[in-house]
């Protein structure tokens, strides 16, 4: 069996990152016997939440490449953490394909924002809590349970808009030339209007928003 000439692994310096922290990723390349592989060129890709890093680097005398990039603001529809990845691919080496990857968690918010009570016909409940990072875990074993990381109630304000949707059903008659029959179907149109806009302050980490029929 022909063994690969080189091996590589990619590691992050932390299991998770908070907003404003710096990510450090270290690639270690070695010969199959474990000797550091100096002078290998890798293309590294990383999503730094502000632009995509895609550059080539060369391993040093220890067979390593170390890159850093900052965390930043993201467009997210909630406060749950996001996964991010860093990958490295050996380039300009035709006889072996070598690729490594590391994945981590990014807590882009120190808050936990939840909405519940959708089944309630009159209102929905909104809550805002500080995230308890003592209960926070990294990617391994993470099961997306935000309730377990809830800390103390947080203060804040939200802006909201309540919309009204009206569905109109109109009968439509079409003639099917293949079956030579007249077919009756329905056309559905949706209209949208704004019922109310405003702001609300959280009190003890809670507030409620009304529903309208």
PDB file of C-alpha atoms in Angstrom:
ATOM      1  CA  UNK A   1       0.000   0.000   0.000  1.00  0.00           C
ATOM      2  CA  UNK A   2       1.362   3.386  -1.042  1.00  0.00           C
ATOM      3  CA  UNK A   3       1.323   5.808   1.861  1.00  0.00           C
ATOM      4  CA  UNK A   4       0.830   9.558   1.409  1.00  0.00           C
ATOM      5  CA  UNK A   5       3.976  11.661   1.451  1.00  0.00           C
ATOM      6  CA  UNK A   6       2.496  14.327   3.703  1.00  0.00           C
ATOM      7  CA  UNK A   7      -0.179  14.639   6.362  1.00  0.00           C
ATOM      8  CA  UNK A   8      -1.791  17.799   7.685  1.00  0.00           C
ATOM      9  CA  UNK A   9      -4.096  18.904  10.460  1.00  0.00           C
ATOM     10  CA  UNK A  10      -5.805  22.231  11.115  1.00  0.00           C
ATOM     11  CA  UNK A  11      -6.679  23.399  14.636  1.00  0.00           C
ATOM     12  CA  UNK A  12      -8.371  26.415  16.229  1.00  0.00           C
ATOM     13  CA  UNK A  13      -7.064  27.959  19.430  1.00  0.00           C
ATOM     14  CA  UNK A  14     -10.490  27.986  21.152  1.00  0.00           C
ATOM     15  CA  UNK A  15     -13.666  25.862  21.113  1.00  0.00           C
ATOM     16  CA  UNK A  16     -15.821  28.970  20.574  1.00  0.00           C
ATOM     17  CA  UNK A  17     -15.462  32.701  20.015  1.00  0.00           C
ATOM     18  CA  UNK A  18     -17.372  35.757  21.140  1.00  0.00           C
ATOM     19  CA  UNK A  19     -17.884  38.900  19.123  1.00  0.00           C
ATOM     20  CA  UNK A  20     -14.732  40.997  19.022  1.00  0.00           C
ATOM     21  CA  UNK A  21     -12.377  38.094  19.693  1.00  0.00           C
ATOM     22  CA  UNK A  22      -9.657  37.011  17.262  1.00  0.00           C
ATOM     23  CA  UNK A  23      -9.597  33.552  15.696  1.00  0.00           C
ATOM     24  CA  UNK A  24      -6.216  31.847  15.413  1.00  0.00           C
ATOM     25  CA  UNK A  25      -5.968  28.820  13.122  1.00  0.00           C
ATOM     26  CA  UNK A  26      -2.826  26.693  12.937  1.00  0.00           C
ATOM     27  CA  UNK A  27      -2.013  24.270  10.138  1.00  0.00           C
ATOM     28  CA  UNK A  28       0.616  21.631  10.883  1.00  0.00           C
ATOM     29  CA  UNK A  29       2.050  19.649   7.968  1.00  0.00           C
ATOM     30  CA  UNK A  30       4.494  16.788   8.298  1.00  0.00           C
ATOM     31  CA  UNK A  31       6.012  13.943   6.381  1.00  0.00           C
ATOM     32  CA  UNK A  32       4.341  10.605   6.989  1.00  0.00           C
ATOM     33  CA  UNK A  33       7.039   9.746   9.560  1.00  0.00           C
ATOM     34  CA  UNK A  34       6.158  12.854  11.580  1.00  0.00           C
ATOM     35  CA  UNK A  35       9.033  15.099  10.458  1.00  0.00           C
ATOM     36  CA  UNK A  36       7.887  18.732   9.949  1.00  0.00           C
ATOM     37  CA  UNK A  37       7.319  19.542   6.276  1.00  0.00           C
ATOM     38  CA  UNK A  38       8.821  22.939   5.524  1.00  0.00           C
ATOM     39  CA  UNK A  39       8.142  24.918   2.360  1.00  0.00           C
ATOM     40  CA  UNK A  40       4.739  23.479   1.405  1.00  0.00           C
ATOM     41  CA  UNK A  41       2.252  25.925  -0.084  1.00  0.00           C
ATOM     42  CA  UNK A  42      -1.360  25.793   1.084  1.00  0.00           C
ATOM     43  CA  UNK A  43      -4.376  27.814   0.086  1.00  0.00           C
ATOM     44  CA  UNK A  44      -6.298  28.790   3.212  1.00  0.00           C
ATOM     45  CA  UNK A  45      -9.946  29.785   3.206  1.00  0.00           C
ATOM     46  CA  UNK A  46     -11.807  31.287   6.135  1.00  0.00           C
ATOM     47  CA  UNK A  47     -15.084  33.077   6.665  1.00  0.00           C
ATOM     48  CA  UNK A  48     -14.348  36.003   8.950  1.00  0.00           C
ATOM     49  CA  UNK A  49     -17.906  37.436   8.858  1.00  0.00           C
ATOM     50  CA  UNK A  50     -16.698  40.516   7.078  1.00  0.00           C
ATOM     51  CA  UNK A  51     -15.238  39.099   3.900  1.00  0.00           C
ATOM     52  CA  UNK A  52     -13.779  35.809   2.775  1.00  0.00           C
ATOM     53  CA  UNK A  53     -10.104  35.075   3.344  1.00  0.00           C
ATOM     54  CA  UNK A  54      -8.555  33.173   0.449  1.00  0.00           C
ATOM     55  CA  UNK A  55      -4.770  33.370   0.359  1.00  0.00           C
ATOM     56  CA  UNK A  56      -1.743  31.142  -0.122  1.00  0.00           C
ATOM     57  CA  UNK A  57       0.768  30.562   2.683  1.00  0.00           C
ATOM     58  CA  UNK A  58       3.955  28.510   3.024  1.00  0.00           C
ATOM     59  CA  UNK A  59       4.818  26.277   5.972  1.00  0.00           C
ATOM     60  CA  UNK A  60       7.725  27.377   8.171  1.00  0.00           C
ATOM     61  CA  UNK A  61      10.586  25.255   9.520  1.00  0.00           C
ATOM     62  CA  UNK A  62       8.174  23.656  11.986  1.00  0.00           C
ATOM     63  CA  UNK A  63       5.826  22.713   9.169  1.00  0.00           C
ATOM     64  CA  UNK A  64       3.274  25.253  10.377  1.00  0.00           C
ATOM     65  CA  UNK A  65       1.131  28.093   9.079  1.00  0.00           C
ATOM     66  CA  UNK A  66      -0.640  30.325  11.574  1.00  0.00           C
ATOM     67  CA  UNK A  67      -3.314  32.818  10.525  1.00  0.00           C
ATOM     68  CA  UNK A  68      -5.520  35.152  12.529  1.00  0.00           C
ATOM     69  CA  UNK A  69      -8.678  37.009  11.617  1.00  0.00           C
ATOM     70  CA  UNK A  70     -11.194  39.023  13.631  1.00  0.00           C
ATOM     71  CA  UNK A  71     -14.772  38.156  14.389  1.00  0.00           C
ATOM     72  CA  UNK A  72     -17.333  40.762  13.473  1.00  0.00           C
ATOM     73  CA  UNK A  73     -20.920  41.678  12.822  1.00  0.00           C
ATOM     74  CA  UNK A  74     -23.134  39.213  10.983  1.00  0.00           C
ATOM     75  CA  UNK A  75     -26.568  39.281   9.402  1.00  0.00           C
ATOM     76  CA  UNK A  76     -28.511  36.822  11.518  1.00  0.00           C
ATOM     77  CA  UNK A  77     -32.195  36.214  12.260  1.00  0.00           C
ATOM     78  CA  UNK A  78     -31.594  35.455  15.900  1.00  0.00           C
ATOM     79  CA  UNK A  79     -28.977  35.216  18.611  1.00  0.00           C
ATOM     80  CA  UNK A  80     -28.043  31.540  18.245  1.00  0.00           C
ATOM     81  CA  UNK A  81     -24.359  30.897  17.538  1.00  0.00           C
ATOM     82  CA  UNK A  82     -23.143  30.282  14.012  1.00  0.00           C
ATOM     83  CA  UNK A  83     -20.682  27.686  12.783  1.00  0.00           C
ATOM     84  CA  UNK A  84     -17.684  28.760  10.769  1.00  0.00           C
ATOM     85  CA  UNK A  85     -14.974  26.829   9.010  1.00  0.00           C
ATOM     86  CA  UNK A  86     -11.333  27.200   8.064  1.00  0.00           C
ATOM     87  CA  UNK A  87      -9.882  24.940   5.381  1.00  0.00           C
ATOM     88  CA  UNK A  88      -6.466  24.401   3.842  1.00  0.00           C
ATOM     89  CA  UNK A  89      -5.563  22.741   0.551  1.00  0.00           C
ATOM     90  CA  UNK A  90      -2.101  21.799  -0.690  1.00  0.00           C
ATOM     91  CA  UNK A  91      -1.317  23.568  -3.979  1.00  0.00           C
ATOM     92  CA  UNK A  92       1.357  23.206  -6.671  1.00  0.00           C
ATOM     93  CA  UNK A  93       1.859  19.559  -5.769  1.00  0.00           C
ATOM     94  CA  UNK A  94       0.577  17.235  -8.479  1.00  0.00           C
ATOM     95  CA  UNK A  95       1.253  13.821  -6.933  1.00  0.00           C
ATOM     96  CA  UNK A  96      -0.823  14.178  -3.745  1.00  0.00           C
ATOM     97  CA  UNK A  97      -4.112  15.775  -2.769  1.00  0.00           C
ATOM     98  CA  UNK A  98      -4.063  17.068   0.792  1.00  0.00           C
ATOM     99  CA  UNK A  99      -6.857  18.940   2.521  1.00  0.00           C
ATOM    100  CA  UNK A 100      -7.645  19.791   6.161  1.00  0.00           C
ATOM    101  CA  UNK A 101     -10.487  21.582   7.904  1.00  0.00           C
ATOM    102  CA  UNK A 102     -11.394  22.974  11.330  1.00  0.00           C
ATOM    103  CA  UNK A 103     -14.840  24.101  12.458  1.00  0.00           C
ATOM    104  CA  UNK A 104     -15.824  26.296  15.390  1.00  0.00           C
ATOM    105  CA  UNK A 105     -18.717  28.164  16.974  1.00  0.00           C
ATOM    106  CA  UNK A 106     -19.173  31.915  16.828  1.00  0.00           C
ATOM    107  CA  UNK A 107     -21.348  33.580  19.469  1.00  0.00           C
ATOM    108  CA  UNK A 108     -22.045  36.838  17.637  1.00  0.00           C
ATOM    109  CA  UNK A 109     -24.303  38.050  20.451  1.00  0.00           C
ATOM    110  CA  UNK A 110     -24.023  38.007  24.252  1.00  0.00           C
ATOM    111  CA  UNK A 111     -27.821  37.883  24.446  1.00  0.00           C
ATOM    112  CA  UNK A 112     -30.449  35.179  23.975  1.00  0.00           C
ATOM    113  CA  UNK A 113     -33.605  36.377  22.227  1.00  0.00           C
ATOM    114  CA  UNK A 114     -36.608  34.053  22.025  1.00  0.00           C
ATOM    115  CA  UNK A 115     -40.195  34.303  20.812  1.00  0.00           C
ATOM    116  CA  UNK A 116     -42.862  31.887  22.025  1.00  0.00           C
ATOM    117  CA  UNK A 117     -46.614  31.528  22.190  1.00  0.00           C
ATOM    118  CA  UNK A 118     -47.330  31.380  18.464  1.00  0.00           C
ATOM    119  CA  UNK A 119     -50.295  29.144  19.258  1.00  0.00           C
ATOM    120  CA  UNK A 120     -51.783  31.856  21.513  1.00  0.00           C
ATOM    121  CA  UNK A 121     -54.602  33.569  19.578  1.00  0.00           C
ATOM    122  CA  UNK A 122     -54.129  36.986  21.212  1.00  0.00           C
ATOM    123  CA  UNK A 123     -50.407  37.593  21.811  1.00  0.00           C
ATOM    124  CA  UNK A 124     -46.846  36.327  21.505  1.00  0.00           C
ATOM    125  CA  UNK A 125     -44.247  36.416  24.274  1.00  0.00           C
ATOM    126  CA  UNK A 126     -40.742  37.774  23.683  1.00  0.00           C
ATOM    127  CA  UNK A 127     -37.855  37.334  26.105  1.00  0.00           C
ATOM    128  CA  UNK A 128     -34.310  38.701  26.309  1.00  0.00           C
ATOM    129  CA  UNK A 129     -31.625  37.244  28.577  1.00  0.00           C
ATOM    130  CA  UNK A 130     -27.906  37.595  28.999  1.00  0.00           C
ATOM    131  CA  UNK A 131     -26.010  34.541  27.830  1.00  0.00           C
ATOM    132  CA  UNK A 132     -24.328  32.604  30.642  1.00  0.00           C
ATOM    133  CA  UNK A 133     -20.965  31.757  29.099  1.00  0.00           C
ATOM    134  CA  UNK A 134     -20.167  29.491  32.042  1.00  0.00           C
ATOM    135  CA  UNK A 135     -22.745  27.141  30.507  1.00  0.00           C
ATOM    136  CA  UNK A 136     -21.597  27.683  26.940  1.00  0.00           C
ATOM    137  CA  UNK A 137     -20.015  24.854  25.008  1.00  0.00           C
ATOM    138  CA  UNK A 138     -17.974  24.566  21.843  1.00  0.00           C
ATOM    139  CA  UNK A 139     -18.971  22.785  18.674  1.00  0.00           C
ATOM    140  CA  UNK A 140     -18.347  19.268  19.942  1.00  0.00           C
ATOM    141  CA  UNK A 141     -21.491  18.053  21.666  1.00  0.00           C
ATOM    142  CA  UNK A 142     -23.383  21.263  21.015  1.00  0.00           C
ATOM    143  CA  UNK A 143     -27.084  20.545  20.573  1.00  0.00           C
ATOM    144  CA  UNK A 144     -28.492  24.025  19.970  1.00  0.00           C
ATOM    145  CA  UNK A 145     -30.257  24.275  23.345  1.00  0.00           C
ATOM    146  CA  UNK A 146     -30.384  27.995  24.040  1.00  0.00           C
ATOM    147  CA  UNK A 147     -32.546  27.486  27.119  1.00  0.00           C
ATOM    148  CA  UNK A 148     -29.643  25.855  28.949  1.00  0.00           C
ATOM    149  CA  UNK A 149     -27.450  28.948  28.512  1.00  0.00           C
ATOM    150  CA  UNK A 150     -29.985  31.519  29.714  1.00  0.00           C
ATOM    151  CA  UNK A 151     -28.598  33.881  32.310  1.00  0.00           C
ATOM    152  CA  UNK A 152     -30.071  36.924  33.993  1.00  0.00           C
ATOM    153  CA  UNK A 153     -32.883  38.947  32.349  1.00  0.00           C
ATOM    154  CA  UNK A 154     -31.573  41.665  30.034  1.00  0.00           C
ATOM    155  CA  UNK A 155     -32.805  45.155  29.276  1.00  0.00           C
ATOM    156  CA  UNK A 156     -33.372  46.421  25.783  1.00  0.00           C
ATOM    157  CA  UNK A 157     -35.837  47.744  23.250  1.00  0.00           C
ATOM    158  CA  UNK A 158     -37.291  46.301  20.065  1.00  0.00           C
ATOM    159  CA  UNK A 159     -38.898  47.924  17.058  1.00  0.00           C
ATOM    160  CA  UNK A 160     -41.793  46.011  15.570  1.00  0.00           C
ATOM    161  CA  UNK A 161     -44.250  46.108  12.704  1.00  0.00           C
ATOM    162  CA  UNK A 162     -47.560  44.216  12.692  1.00  0.00           C
ATOM    163  CA  UNK A 163     -48.817  43.243   9.256  1.00  0.00           C
ATOM    164  CA  UNK A 164     -52.220  42.172   8.050  1.00  0.00           C
ATOM    165  CA  UNK A 165     -52.405  39.640   5.231  1.00  0.00           C
ATOM    166  CA  UNK A 166     -55.561  39.043   3.214  1.00  0.00           C
ATOM    167  CA  UNK A 167     -55.849  36.075   0.871  1.00  0.00           C
ATOM    168  CA  UNK A 168     -58.334  36.497  -1.968  1.00  0.00           C
ATOM    169  CA  UNK A 169     -59.544  33.449  -3.871  1.00  0.00           C
ATOM    170  CA  UNK A 170     -60.826  33.976  -7.419  1.00  0.00           C
ATOM    171  CA  UNK A 171     -62.320  31.246  -9.648  1.00  0.00           C
ATOM    172  CA  UNK A 172     -60.477  30.643 -12.919  1.00  0.00           C
ATOM    173  CA  UNK A 173     -61.749  28.690 -15.918  1.00  0.00           C
ATOM    174  CA  UNK A 174     -59.334  27.210 -18.453  1.00  0.00           C
ATOM    175  CA  UNK A 175     -59.836  25.033 -21.499  1.00  0.00           C
ATOM    176  CA  UNK A 176     -57.462  22.077 -21.747  1.00  0.00           C
ATOM    177  CA  UNK A 177     -56.828  21.466 -25.443  1.00  0.00           C
ATOM    178  CA  UNK A 178     -55.281  18.063 -24.724  1.00  0.00           C
ATOM    179  CA  UNK A 179     -58.242  16.631 -22.789  1.00  0.00           C
ATOM    180  CA  UNK A 180     -60.712  18.891 -24.597  1.00  0.00           C
ATOM    181  CA  UNK A 181     -62.324  19.712 -21.293  1.00  0.00           C
ATOM    182  CA  UNK A 182     -62.986  22.874 -19.355  1.00  0.00           C
ATOM    183  CA  UNK A 183     -61.141  22.946 -16.033  1.00  0.00           C
ATOM    184  CA  UNK A 184     -62.065  25.016 -13.007  1.00  0.00           C
ATOM    185  CA  UNK A 185     -59.321  26.127 -10.645  1.00  0.00           C
ATOM    186  CA  UNK A 186     -58.638  28.912  -8.165  1.00  0.00           C
ATOM    187  CA  UNK A 187     -56.287  31.848  -8.235  1.00  0.00           C
ATOM    188  CA  UNK A 188     -54.942  33.071  -4.900  1.00  0.00           C
ATOM    189  CA  UNK A 189     -53.755  36.632  -4.348  1.00  0.00           C
ATOM    190  CA  UNK A 190     -52.232  38.021  -1.169  1.00  0.00           C
ATOM    191  CA  UNK A 191     -52.399  41.653  -0.108  1.00  0.00           C
ATOM    192  CA  UNK A 192     -50.389  43.110   2.751  1.00  0.00           C
ATOM    193  CA  UNK A 193     -51.046  46.167   4.888  1.00  0.00           C
ATOM    194  CA  UNK A 194     -49.405  47.625   7.975  1.00  0.00           C
ATOM    195  CA  UNK A 195     -51.582  47.570  11.083  1.00  0.00           C
ATOM    196  CA  UNK A 196     -49.215  49.034  13.622  1.00  0.00           C
ATOM    197  CA  UNK A 197     -45.580  49.980  14.184  1.00  0.00           C
ATOM    198  CA  UNK A 198     -43.846  50.945  17.389  1.00  0.00           C
ATOM    199  CA  UNK A 199     -41.231  50.194  20.005  1.00  0.00           C
ATOM    200  CA  UNK A 200     -41.413  48.270  23.255  1.00  0.00           C
ATOM    201  CA  UNK A 201     -39.045  48.027  26.216  1.00  0.00           C
ATOM    202  CA  UNK A 202     -38.248  44.755  27.931  1.00  0.00           C
ATOM    203  CA  UNK A 203     -39.230  44.615  31.575  1.00  0.00           C
ATOM    204  CA  UNK A 204     -37.395  41.972  33.567  1.00  0.00           C
ATOM    205  CA  UNK A 205     -36.391  40.459  30.236  1.00  0.00           C
ATOM    206  CA  UNK A 206     -39.966  40.054  28.983  1.00  0.00           C
ATOM    207  CA  UNK A 207     -42.618  41.723  26.848  1.00  0.00           C
ATOM    208  CA  UNK A 208     -45.727  40.686  24.927  1.00  0.00           C
ATOM    209  CA  UNK A 209     -46.964  41.735  21.487  1.00  0.00           C
ATOM    210  CA  UNK A 210     -50.644  41.572  20.533  1.00  0.00           C
ATOM    211  CA  UNK A 211     -52.092  39.681  17.618  1.00  0.00           C
ATOM    212  CA  UNK A 212     -54.875  41.046  15.410  1.00  0.00           C
ATOM    213  CA  UNK A 213     -57.506  39.114  13.521  1.00  0.00           C
TER     214      UNK A 213
END
